[in-house]
Structure formats: structure tokens, C-alpha cells
Coordinates of C-alpha atoms in Angstrom, one line a residue:
M161 CA -37.1 111.3 34.6
N162 CA -33.4 110.3 35.2
Q163 CA -33.6 110.7 38.7
M164 CA -36.7 108.6 38.6
A165 CA -35.1 105.9 36.4
E166 CA -32.1 106.0 38.9
G167 CA -34.5 105.6 41.8
E168 CA -36.2 102.6 40.2
K169 CA -32.7 101.0 39.3
T170 CA -31.6 101.4 43.0
Q171 CA -34.8 100.1 44.3
S172 CA -34.4 97.2 41.7
D173 CA -30.9 96.4 43.0
G174 CA -31.9 96.7 46.6
N175 CA -34.5 94.0 45.9
V176 CA -31.7 92.0 44.1
Y177 CA -29.5 92.2 47.2
A178 CA -32.3 91.4 49.6
H179 CA -33.1 88.1 47.8
I180 CA -29.4 87.3 47.6
A181 CA -29.2 88.1 51.3
H182 CA -31.9 85.9 52.1
A183 CA -30.0 83.0 50.1
L184 CA -26.9 83.8 51.8
A185 CA -28.5 83.5 55.4
R186 CA -28.6 79.8 54.4
G187 CA -24.9 79.2 54.0
Y188 CA -24.5 79.2 50.3
T189 CA -21.7 80.9 48.4
D190 CA -22.0 80.8 44.8
L191 CA -25.2 82.4 43.7
Y192 CA -27.3 83.1 40.4
Y193 CA -30.0 85.6 40.4
V194 CA -32.3 84.6 37.2
N195 CA -35.4 86.1 35.9
M196 CA -37.1 83.3 34.5
D197 CA -39.2 85.6 32.2
T198 CA -36.3 87.0 30.4
D199 CA -33.6 84.9 31.1
E200 CA -31.4 87.7 32.3
Y201 CA -29.1 86.7 35.2
I202 CA -26.5 88.0 37.8
E203 CA -23.9 85.6 38.8
F204 CA -22.4 86.2 42.3
H205 CA -19.2 84.6 44.0
T206 CA -18.2 85.1 47.8
D207 CA -14.8 85.6 48.9
D208 CA -13.5 82.5 50.6
E209 CA -11.8 84.1 53.6
R210 CA -14.1 87.0 54.3
G211 CA -17.6 85.8 52.9
V212 CA -18.0 88.9 51.0
L213 CA -20.5 88.8 48.2
N214 CA -19.0 90.0 44.9
E215 CA -20.8 90.4 41.5
A216 CA -18.9 88.4 39.0
R217 CA -21.1 88.9 35.6
R218 CA -24.3 89.7 34.1
G219 CA -26.0 88.1 31.1
S220 CA -29.2 87.8 29.1
D221 CA -29.4 84.1 28.4
F222 CA -28.9 82.1 31.5
F223 CA -30.3 78.5 30.2
E224 CA -28.3 78.8 26.9
E225 CA -25.0 79.6 29.0
C226 CA -25.7 76.6 31.0
E227 CA -26.0 74.3 28.1
K228 CA -22.5 75.9 26.9
E229 CA -20.7 75.5 30.2
V230 CA -22.1 72.1 31.1
Q231 CA -19.1 70.2 29.6
V232 CA -16.5 72.0 31.3
F233 CA -17.8 72.7 34.9
V234 CA -19.9 69.3 35.5
H235 CA -18.7 65.7 36.0
K236 CA -19.7 63.8 32.7
D237 CA -21.9 61.4 34.7
D238 CA -23.9 64.3 36.0
Q239 CA -24.3 66.2 33.1
A240 CA -27.7 64.8 32.1
A241 CA -29.2 65.4 35.3
F242 CA -27.9 68.9 35.4
L243 CA -29.2 69.8 31.9
K244 CA -32.5 68.4 32.8
T245 CA -32.9 70.6 35.8
M246 CA -31.2 73.8 34.2
N247 CA -34.3 74.1 31.7
R248 CA -36.9 76.8 32.0
R249 CA -39.8 74.5 31.7
F250 CA -38.7 72.0 34.0
L251 CA -37.9 74.4 36.6
A252 CA -41.4 76.1 36.3
E253 CA -43.1 72.8 36.8
A254 CA -40.7 71.7 39.5
L255 CA -41.3 75.0 41.5
D256 CA -45.0 75.1 40.8
G257 CA -46.7 75.1 44.3
R258 CA -43.2 74.7 45.9
L259 CA -40.5 77.2 46.9
V260 CA -37.4 75.1 46.6
H261 CA -35.8 72.4 44.2
E262 CA -32.4 70.7 45.0
L263 CA -29.8 68.7 43.0
V264 CA -26.6 67.3 44.1
Y265 CA -24.1 66.9 41.4
R266 CA -20.4 67.0 40.9
R267 CA -18.7 70.0 39.9
I268 CA -15.2 70.7 38.2
K269 CA -13.0 73.5 39.3
D270 CA -9.3 74.0 38.8
G271 CA -9.1 70.4 37.6
K272 CA -10.7 69.1 40.9
T273 CA -14.0 67.2 41.2
F274 CA -16.2 67.8 44.1
Y275 CA -19.9 67.4 45.3
V276 CA -22.1 70.5 45.4
L277 CA -25.7 71.1 46.4
M278 CA -27.6 73.4 44.0
R279 CA -30.7 74.9 45.7
I280 CA -33.2 76.7 43.5
S281 CA -35.4 79.1 45.4
R282 CA -38.5 80.9 44.0
M283 CA -39.0 84.3 45.6
E284 CA -42.2 84.7 47.6
D285 CA -42.6 88.3 46.6
N286 CA -42.2 87.9 42.9
G287 CA -42.6 84.3 41.3
S288 CA -40.6 85.6 38.1
F289 CA -37.4 85.4 39.9
V290 CA -35.2 82.4 41.2
V291 CA -32.2 82.5 43.2
I292 CA -29.8 79.3 42.4
A293 CA -27.3 78.9 45.4
V294 CA -24.7 76.3 44.9
K295 CA -22.7 75.0 48.1
D296 CA -19.6 72.8 48.5
I297 CA -20.7 69.4 50.3
D298 CA -18.0 67.3 49.1
E299 CA -16.5 66.6 52.9
L300 CA -20.3 66.0 53.9
M301 CA -20.7 63.7 51.0
R302 CA -17.5 61.6 51.5
Q303 CA -18.4 61.4 55.2
R304 CA -21.8 60.1 54.1
R305 CA -20.3 57.4 51.6
M306 CA -18.0 56.5 54.2
E307 CA -20.6 55.9 56.8
E308 CA -22.8 54.2 54.1
R309 CA -19.9 51.9 53.2
I310 CA -19.4 51.0 57.1
R311 CA -23.0 50.1 57.4
E312 CA -22.8 47.9 54.1
E313 CA -19.5 46.4 55.5
R314 CA -21.1 45.5 58.7
I315 CA -24.3 44.1 57.2
V316 CA -22.0 42.0 55.2
Y317 CA -20.0 41.0 58.1
A318 CA -23.1 40.3 60.1
R319 CA -24.5 37.9 57.1
L320 CA -21.1 36.3 56.8
Q321 CA -21.0 35.6 60.6
A322 CA -24.7 34.4 60.4
I323 CA -23.7 31.8 57.6
T324 CA -20.3 30.8 58.8
G325 CA -20.4 31.6 62.8
N326 CA -16.8 31.3 62.9
F327 CA -15.1 34.5 61.8
I328 CA -13.4 36.3 64.8
C329 CA -12.8 39.7 62.8
V330 CA -12.6 41.1 59.3
Y331 CA -10.2 44.0 58.4
V332 CA -11.0 46.1 55.4
V333 CA -7.4 47.6 54.4
D334 CA -6.5 50.0 51.5
P335 CA -3.6 48.2 50.1
E336 CA -1.8 51.4 49.2
T337 CA -2.2 53.6 52.4
E338 CA -2.6 50.6 54.6
H339 CA -5.5 52.7 56.3
Y340 CA -7.7 49.8 57.9
R341 CA -11.0 49.2 59.8
E342 CA -11.6 46.4 61.7
F343 CA -15.0 44.4 62.7
S344 CA -15.0 42.0 65.6
S345 CA -17.6 39.4 66.5
T346 CA -16.5 38.4 69.9
E347 CA -16.1 40.5 73.0
A348 CA -13.2 38.3 73.8
F349 CA -11.2 39.5 70.7
E350 CA -12.3 43.1 71.6
E351 CA -10.9 42.9 75.1
G352 CA -7.9 40.7 74.3
L353 CA -6.6 42.6 71.3
K354 CA -5.7 46.3 72.4
Q355 CA -5.7 47.5 68.8
A356 CA -7.5 50.5 67.5
K357 CA -10.7 49.6 65.5
E358 CA -9.4 51.8 62.6
G359 CA -5.9 53.3 61.9
D360 CA -3.0 53.2 59.4
N361 CA 0.1 51.1 59.1
F362 CA -1.9 47.9 59.1
F363 CA 0.8 45.4 58.4
A364 CA 3.1 46.9 60.9
K365 CA 0.5 46.8 63.7
V366 CA -0.4 43.3 63.1
R367 CA 3.3 42.1 63.1
E368 CA 3.7 44.0 66.3
N369 CA 0.9 42.5 67.9
A370 CA 1.9 39.1 66.7
A371 CA 4.5 39.0 69.5
I372 CA 2.0 39.2 71.9
Y373 CA -0.8 37.3 70.7
N374 CA 0.4 34.7 68.6
H375 CA 1.4 31.3 70.0
P376 CA 5.4 31.2 70.3
E377 CA 5.5 28.0 68.2
S378 CA 3.8 29.9 65.5
L379 CA 5.3 33.2 65.6
D380 CA 8.5 32.8 63.5
Q381 CA 6.3 31.3 60.7
F382 CA 3.8 33.9 61.0
L383 CA 6.6 36.8 60.7
A384 CA 8.2 35.2 57.9
V385 CA 5.1 34.8 55.8
F386 CA 3.0 37.7 56.7
T387 CA 4.3 40.7 55.1
K388 CA 2.7 43.2 52.8
E389 CA 4.7 41.9 49.7
N390 CA 4.0 38.2 50.4
V391 CA 0.3 38.7 51.0
L392 CA -0.3 40.7 47.6
A393 CA 2.0 38.4 45.6
E394 CA 0.0 35.4 46.8
I395 CA -3.2 36.8 45.8
E396 CA -1.8 37.9 42.4
R397 CA -0.7 34.3 42.0
N398 CA -3.5 32.3 43.4
G399 CA -6.4 34.8 44.0
H400 CA -6.1 34.6 47.5
F401 CA -3.7 34.3 50.6
S402 CA -4.3 31.9 53.5
L403 CA -2.2 31.2 56.6
S404 CA -2.8 29.0 59.4
Y405 CA -1.4 29.2 62.9
R406 CA -2.1 29.3 66.5
F407 CA -3.5 32.6 68.3
L408 CA -3.9 33.6 71.8
L409 CA -7.5 34.6 72.7
K410 CA -7.5 35.8 76.3
D411 CA -4.3 33.6 76.8
R412 CA -6.2 30.6 75.7
P413 CA -4.5 29.0 72.5
I414 CA -6.6 28.3 69.4
Y415 CA -6.2 27.5 65.9
V416 CA -7.0 30.2 63.4
Q417 CA -7.0 30.8 59.6
L418 CA -6.1 33.9 58.1
K419 CA -7.4 34.6 54.6
A420 CA -7.1 37.7 52.4
A421 CA -8.5 38.7 49.1
L422 CA -8.6 41.8 46.9
V423 CA -11.9 43.2 46.0
E424 CA -12.8 46.3 43.8
E425 CA -14.9 48.8 45.4
K426 CA -16.0 52.3 44.4
E427 CA -13.0 54.1 46.1
G428 CA -10.6 51.4 44.6
P429 CA -9.2 48.0 45.4
R430 CA -9.5 46.9 49.0
L431 CA -7.9 44.2 50.9
I432 CA -10.4 42.0 52.9
V433 CA -8.4 40.2 55.5
G434 CA -10.4 37.7 57.6
L435 CA -9.4 35.7 60.8
N436 CA -11.5 32.7 60.9
D437 CA -11.8 30.4 64.3
V438 CA -10.8 26.7 63.1
D439 CA -9.9 25.6 66.6
A440 CA -12.9 22.9 66.8
Q441 CA -12.3 21.8 63.4
V442 CA -8.7 21.3 63.5
R443 CA -8.9 19.6 66.9
Q444 CA -11.5 17.3 65.3
E445 CA -9.2 16.7 62.5
K446 CA -6.3 15.8 64.7
E447 CA -8.4 13.5 66.8
M448 CA -9.8 12.0 63.7
G449 CA -6.3 11.5 62.3
K450 CA -5.4 9.9 65.7
Q451 CA -8.3 7.7 65.7
L452 CA -7.5 6.7 62.0
E453 CA -3.9 6.3 62.7
Q454 CA -4.9 3.9 65.6
A455 CA -7.4 2.1 63.4
Q456 CA -4.7 1.7 60.7
A457 CA -2.3 0.5 63.3
R458 CA -4.8 -2.1 64.5
A459 CA -5.6 -3.1 61.1
M460 CA -1.7 -4.1 60.8
I461 CA -1.8 -6.3 63.8
D462 CA -2.8 -10.1 64.0
S463 CA -5.4 -10.2 66.6
L464 CA -4.2 -13.7 67.9
T465 CA -0.3 -13.2 68.3
G466 CA -0.2 -9.3 68.6
I467 CA 2.4 -9.1 65.8
K468 CA 2.2 -7.6 62.6
N469 CA -0.3 -9.2 59.9
K470 CA 0.0 -9.7 56.3
Y471 CA -1.4 -6.2 55.4
A472 CA 1.5 -4.9 57.3
F473 CA 4.1 -7.0 55.5
N474 CA 2.4 -5.8 52.0
S475 CA 2.7 -2.1 53.1
S476 CA 6.4 -2.9 54.1
A477 CA 6.9 -4.6 50.8
E478 CA 5.5 -1.6 48.6
R479 CA 7.7 0.7 50.5
M480 CA 10.9 -1.4 49.9
N481 CA 9.8 -1.8 46.1
R482 CA 10.0 2.1 45.7
Q483 CA 13.3 1.9 47.4
I484 CA 14.6 -0.9 44.9
E485 CA 13.2 1.3 42.1
T486 CA 15.4 4.3 43.2
Q487 CA 18.4 1.8 44.2
S488 CA 18.2 3.1 47.6
Q489 CA 17.2 -0.1 49.5
E490 CA 19.6 -1.4 51.9
S491 CA 20.5 -5.0 52.1
F492 CA 17.8 -7.4 53.5
A493 CA 16.7 -10.9 53.7
I494 CA 13.3 -12.4 53.7
V495 CA 12.6 -15.6 56.1
V496 CA 9.6 -17.5 55.5
L497 CA 8.6 -19.9 58.2
D498 CA 5.7 -22.2 58.7
V499 CA 4.5 -24.1 61.8
N500 CA 4.2 -27.9 61.4
N501 CA 1.5 -30.1 62.7
L502 CA -1.0 -27.2 63.3
K503 CA -3.8 -29.0 61.4
I504 CA -3.3 -32.2 63.5
I505 CA -3.4 -30.3 66.8
N506 CA -6.6 -28.3 65.6
D507 CA -8.3 -31.6 64.7
T508 CA -7.2 -33.8 67.7
L509 CA -7.0 -31.1 70.7
G510 CA -9.3 -28.2 69.5
H511 CA -8.6 -24.9 68.2
Q512 CA -7.8 -23.4 71.6
A513 CA -4.9 -25.7 71.6
G514 CA -3.9 -24.7 68.2
D515 CA -4.1 -21.1 68.8
Q516 CA -1.8 -21.7 72.0
Y517 CA 0.7 -23.7 69.7
L518 CA 0.7 -20.8 67.2
K519 CA 1.5 -18.3 70.1
E520 CA 4.2 -20.3 71.3
A521 CA 5.8 -20.8 67.6
C522 CA 5.3 -16.9 67.6
K523 CA 7.2 -16.4 70.5
I524 CA 10.1 -18.5 69.2
I525 CA 10.3 -16.7 66.0
C526 CA 10.3 -13.3 67.8
D527 CA 12.8 -14.4 70.2
T528 CA 15.3 -15.7 67.6
F529 CA 15.0 -12.7 65.2
K530 CA 14.9 -10.1 68.0
H531 CA 15.8 -7.1 65.7
S532 CA 13.7 -7.7 62.9
P533 CA 9.9 -7.2 62.4
V534 CA 8.0 -10.4 62.4
F535 CA 4.7 -10.9 60.4
R536 CA 2.1 -13.5 60.6
L537 CA 0.7 -14.0 56.9
G538 CA -2.3 -16.2 57.9
G539 CA -2.8 -19.7 59.1
D540 CA 0.5 -21.3 60.2
E541 CA 2.8 -19.1 58.0
F542 CA 5.1 -16.4 59.3
A543 CA 7.6 -14.0 57.6
V544 CA 10.5 -11.9 58.8
I545 CA 12.3 -9.1 57.1
A546 CA 15.8 -9.1 58.4
R547 CA 18.1 -6.1 58.4
G548 CA 21.0 -4.8 60.3
N549 CA 22.1 -7.1 63.0
D550 CA 19.9 -10.1 62.2
Y551 CA 21.0 -9.9 58.4
E552 CA 24.5 -9.8 59.4
H553 CA 24.2 -12.9 61.8
M554 CA 21.6 -14.7 59.6
E555 CA 23.4 -18.1 59.3
E556 CA 23.7 -18.2 63.2
L557 CA 20.1 -17.5 63.7
L558 CA 18.9 -20.2 61.1
E559 CA 21.4 -22.6 63.0
V560 CA 19.5 -21.7 66.3
V561 CA 16.1 -22.5 64.5
S562 CA 17.7 -25.8 63.3
R563 CA 18.6 -26.7 66.8
R564 CA 15.4 -25.8 68.3
N565 CA 13.7 -28.0 65.7
A566 CA 16.0 -31.1 66.7
E567 CA 15.0 -30.6 70.4
A568 CA 11.4 -30.2 69.6
A569 CA 11.2 -33.4 67.4
H570 CA 12.3 -35.5 70.6
T571 CA 10.0 -33.5 72.9
N572 CA 6.8 -33.2 71.0
G573 CA 7.7 -29.4 71.0
V574 CA 7.0 -26.7 68.3
V575 CA 8.6 -27.4 64.8
I576 CA 8.9 -24.6 62.5
A577 CA 10.0 -25.1 59.0
C578 CA 12.2 -22.0 57.6
G579 CA 13.5 -20.9 54.4
M580 CA 15.7 -17.7 53.9
A581 CA 16.6 -15.6 50.7
K582 CA 18.8 -12.4 50.5
F583 CA 18.1 -9.5 48.2
D584 CA 20.5 -9.8 45.2
G585 CA 19.6 -7.2 42.6
D586 CA 16.1 -8.5 42.6
A587 CA 13.3 -6.5 40.6
N588 CA 11.1 -6.4 43.9
V589 CA 10.5 -8.0 47.0
D590 CA 8.2 -10.8 45.8
E591 CA 11.1 -12.3 43.9
V592 CA 13.0 -12.6 47.0
F593 CA 10.1 -13.8 49.0
A594 CA 9.3 -16.5 46.4
R595 CA 12.9 -17.9 46.8
A596 CA 12.6 -18.0 50.5
D597 CA 9.1 -19.6 50.4
K598 CA 10.6 -22.1 47.9
K599 CA 13.4 -23.1 50.6
M600 CA 10.8 -23.1 53.4
Y601 CA 8.8 -25.9 51.6
E602 CA 12.2 -27.8 51.0
N603 CA 13.0 -27.5 54.8
K604 CA 9.4 -28.5 55.7
S605 CA 9.5 -31.8 53.5
K606 CA 12.9 -32.8 55.1
L607 CA 11.6 -32.0 58.6
K608 CA 8.6 -34.2 57.9
S609 CA 10.8 -37.2 56.5
G610 CA 13.0 -36.7 59.6
T611 CA 16.1 -35.6 57.6
K612 CA 18.7 -33.7 59.7
N613 CA 18.7 -30.1 58.0
N614 CA 19.9 -26.8 59.1
A615 CA 20.2 -25.5 55.4
A616 CA 17.4 -23.3 55.0
L617 CA 19.7 -21.0 52.9

């Protein structure tokens, strides 16, 4: 009898090892041979170096042991799925009509967490027995997640490109390790920038390439600002980093804007760095600015005489008022001038003659106050803001105006009434102008009465 029993045990163990060998042939290492009817099991492990199968332990209540050990050996987020699978009734239903059921979960061993694939196989020759084979697939899962993330990033980048249409490239950077991946939108960028699409030392490589691919006029600014410390500090302060400069794309300078921000991903924070082609926008803005400047300049020019107009005078006065407030205004004088007899000429000879008369008067004023801006305030009124040489020789210049008026009175030439006031601690330009204007009207009255006068002071 003993010999028969021993023979039966030997045959039984032979069946066990035949089943185990069947499982091992599939590349699994940690194995459990379970009797679904009695819950008895045998646990095997394989030697990591030699791949030799070793029996680790035997037990009589497999499913109860699973419930006890799940807290220790299974990641907390996967424990529910594991316990659902390690249930006799569930397995019976899962394997009903099928030979295999699989579960991927995270296992904990020696304090490390890694992905494993658990493959549960029902034996074809005896449905009461199952072999549970566990295989380390952590590297495979990480590779798959990396590929999925890259696909997701490409999708996001494609959508971003479809919306904006002007991103040259986007970098995804690990802020700790500086490992990066790059996605480009143009062949010109791919060909022009000889930098690996994936690598390490992101900031060092970008700064190294800047010496080659940045416009010389932008290089110093770029190198001074684009450092890991500056970028992360600016993001912490304002939520993003932005830098505009000129970039050489196939030796053609274009305006670009570099933007960077931190985003949270499954693997941790990632620095997203985008290089945006803003060349057309910047050039358009520059052209618009140039046109606006030209328009503003035209708006400050009197169309008849070609000198500055009242709008320009008011702008100068506002600027001078700010200087007066800060006590930084240099010495100046306001000269107010009025062309006599313009209405008579318009009424008798016509407006063309009147316009010519104004032009002649304007030339006389400009020739007299050669070093100062002259403004036509409207109609027959002009003004001068005298500084520097004209200010220092003001009395001499007013004498010139007086002599011209005396000559013009005898030759039917252009007579110009004149009044001047110097800045003397006034609150604003208007006060100086008012005093000069008053003196101009006094001078105008005397000119009409024929009184000799050179005192426009």
C-alpha cells in the first residue's frame, strides 16, 4: 500500500511539475499552483540568475492568504481589482469557457513598486487546477506609457499648431533632470537646428546653440535671461516665462517669442517650452507703428506753411509743464506773432493771395528765429518757443522784427505784430503765453496807429 501511495504521490507531483513547466514555457517566473476545489496551493519562485524553479511554500487556504497579504504586496490603488480577481467564484465564472484570465497591477517588493502581469490558466486536463503565473512587466509598461505620452503630446501639439499655426517647436522638459523631447512643425527648423529631438542638459544645449542660431543683436540679451534659475523663478512669480528675440532660421532672421510654463503630469511637473514665430506680427506692428508715427507727424504739421501746428504746440506745452512741475525746465521764452492785414488781402485780392501772404510771413518768422521751433496756431497767429541761442539773443531778434516792420510799412510788405514773455517761475506755459499774447496785442495796436515800436518785451 505504501508503495502504491508513494507512487500516486510521485505521479501527482509529476502532474504538478508538468503543469508548472507548461506555464514556465510562457516566460513567467512567480507561480502558484492552486486546487480550486480545496484551496490548497503550492507557491514557486524562480532563481533570477539561473531561472531554476524552486518551491517556496505550500498552504491550504489560498484565497484567504490573498486577502491577508494584499495590504503588503499590492499597491493600494490596485487592491480592489486584485481582491475581485482572487475570488473563487469570480475565477470560476471568468474561466468558464475560457482557459486564461489576466490582470495587470502594481506589486510591492523590497519597498519598490512595479507593474506585473498575472496570468491565470485553467489546466486543460483537469479543470479543478489553475496555475497563476506572475511576470514583471514594469519596463514594458513604462515604455508603453512613454509612447502613449508622446502620442498624446503629439496630438496636443498638432491641435495647438492647427489653432495657432505659428509654433515652430515645443519642448517637454523634466525640470529636475533637464531631459527633454522636442516636437517641430517645420522642415526648415528640423534641418536648420542640428539638435537631437530627445536628450539631456536642455538649458546648456539651448544656450550652446544660441551662439549659432540667435541673431547677433539678440544673443547677449538671450544668454543673460535664459537660464534655468531665471526661467523657473519667473514662472513662480508670474505663472509663465516669456522672451522675444530674433532667431536665424536657415540664415534668415525672424522674430520669435519663447514661452515657458510648468504643468503637472502623471510623472511629475514638466516644463513646456514653446518657440512661437511672431515675425509677421512684429513686422506688421513695426510697420503700423511707423505709419502711426508718420500720421502723428503729419497731424502736427500745418498743411499750408509746412511748419508745426497748434496740436504740436500743445504737445510741447504739456511736456514743458511736466518739466516745470519737476523743476527740470530750462530757460525759455514764448514769442506770439500776428500777421497784420490778412483779412484785407483775403477780401480784396482773394484767398490765394492771402495764403501767399501767410507763407511770406512764415518765412520771415522762421528766418528770424532760426534755432527755435515755429508754430502756426491758426489763421494769422504764430508762436515761437525760444531756447538756447535764440533765448540768449532775444532782444536782438525782436529788434530785427521791428526793423522789418518799419521797412514793410513803407513798401506795403508783410507786417508782423510781436510780443514776448520769458519763463519766470510761472506755474505753467499758459501763463507765459498769456503775457506774451497781451504784449503782442499791445504791439499790434501801436503798429496800426503808426507808432514806432520795437518794445515787444
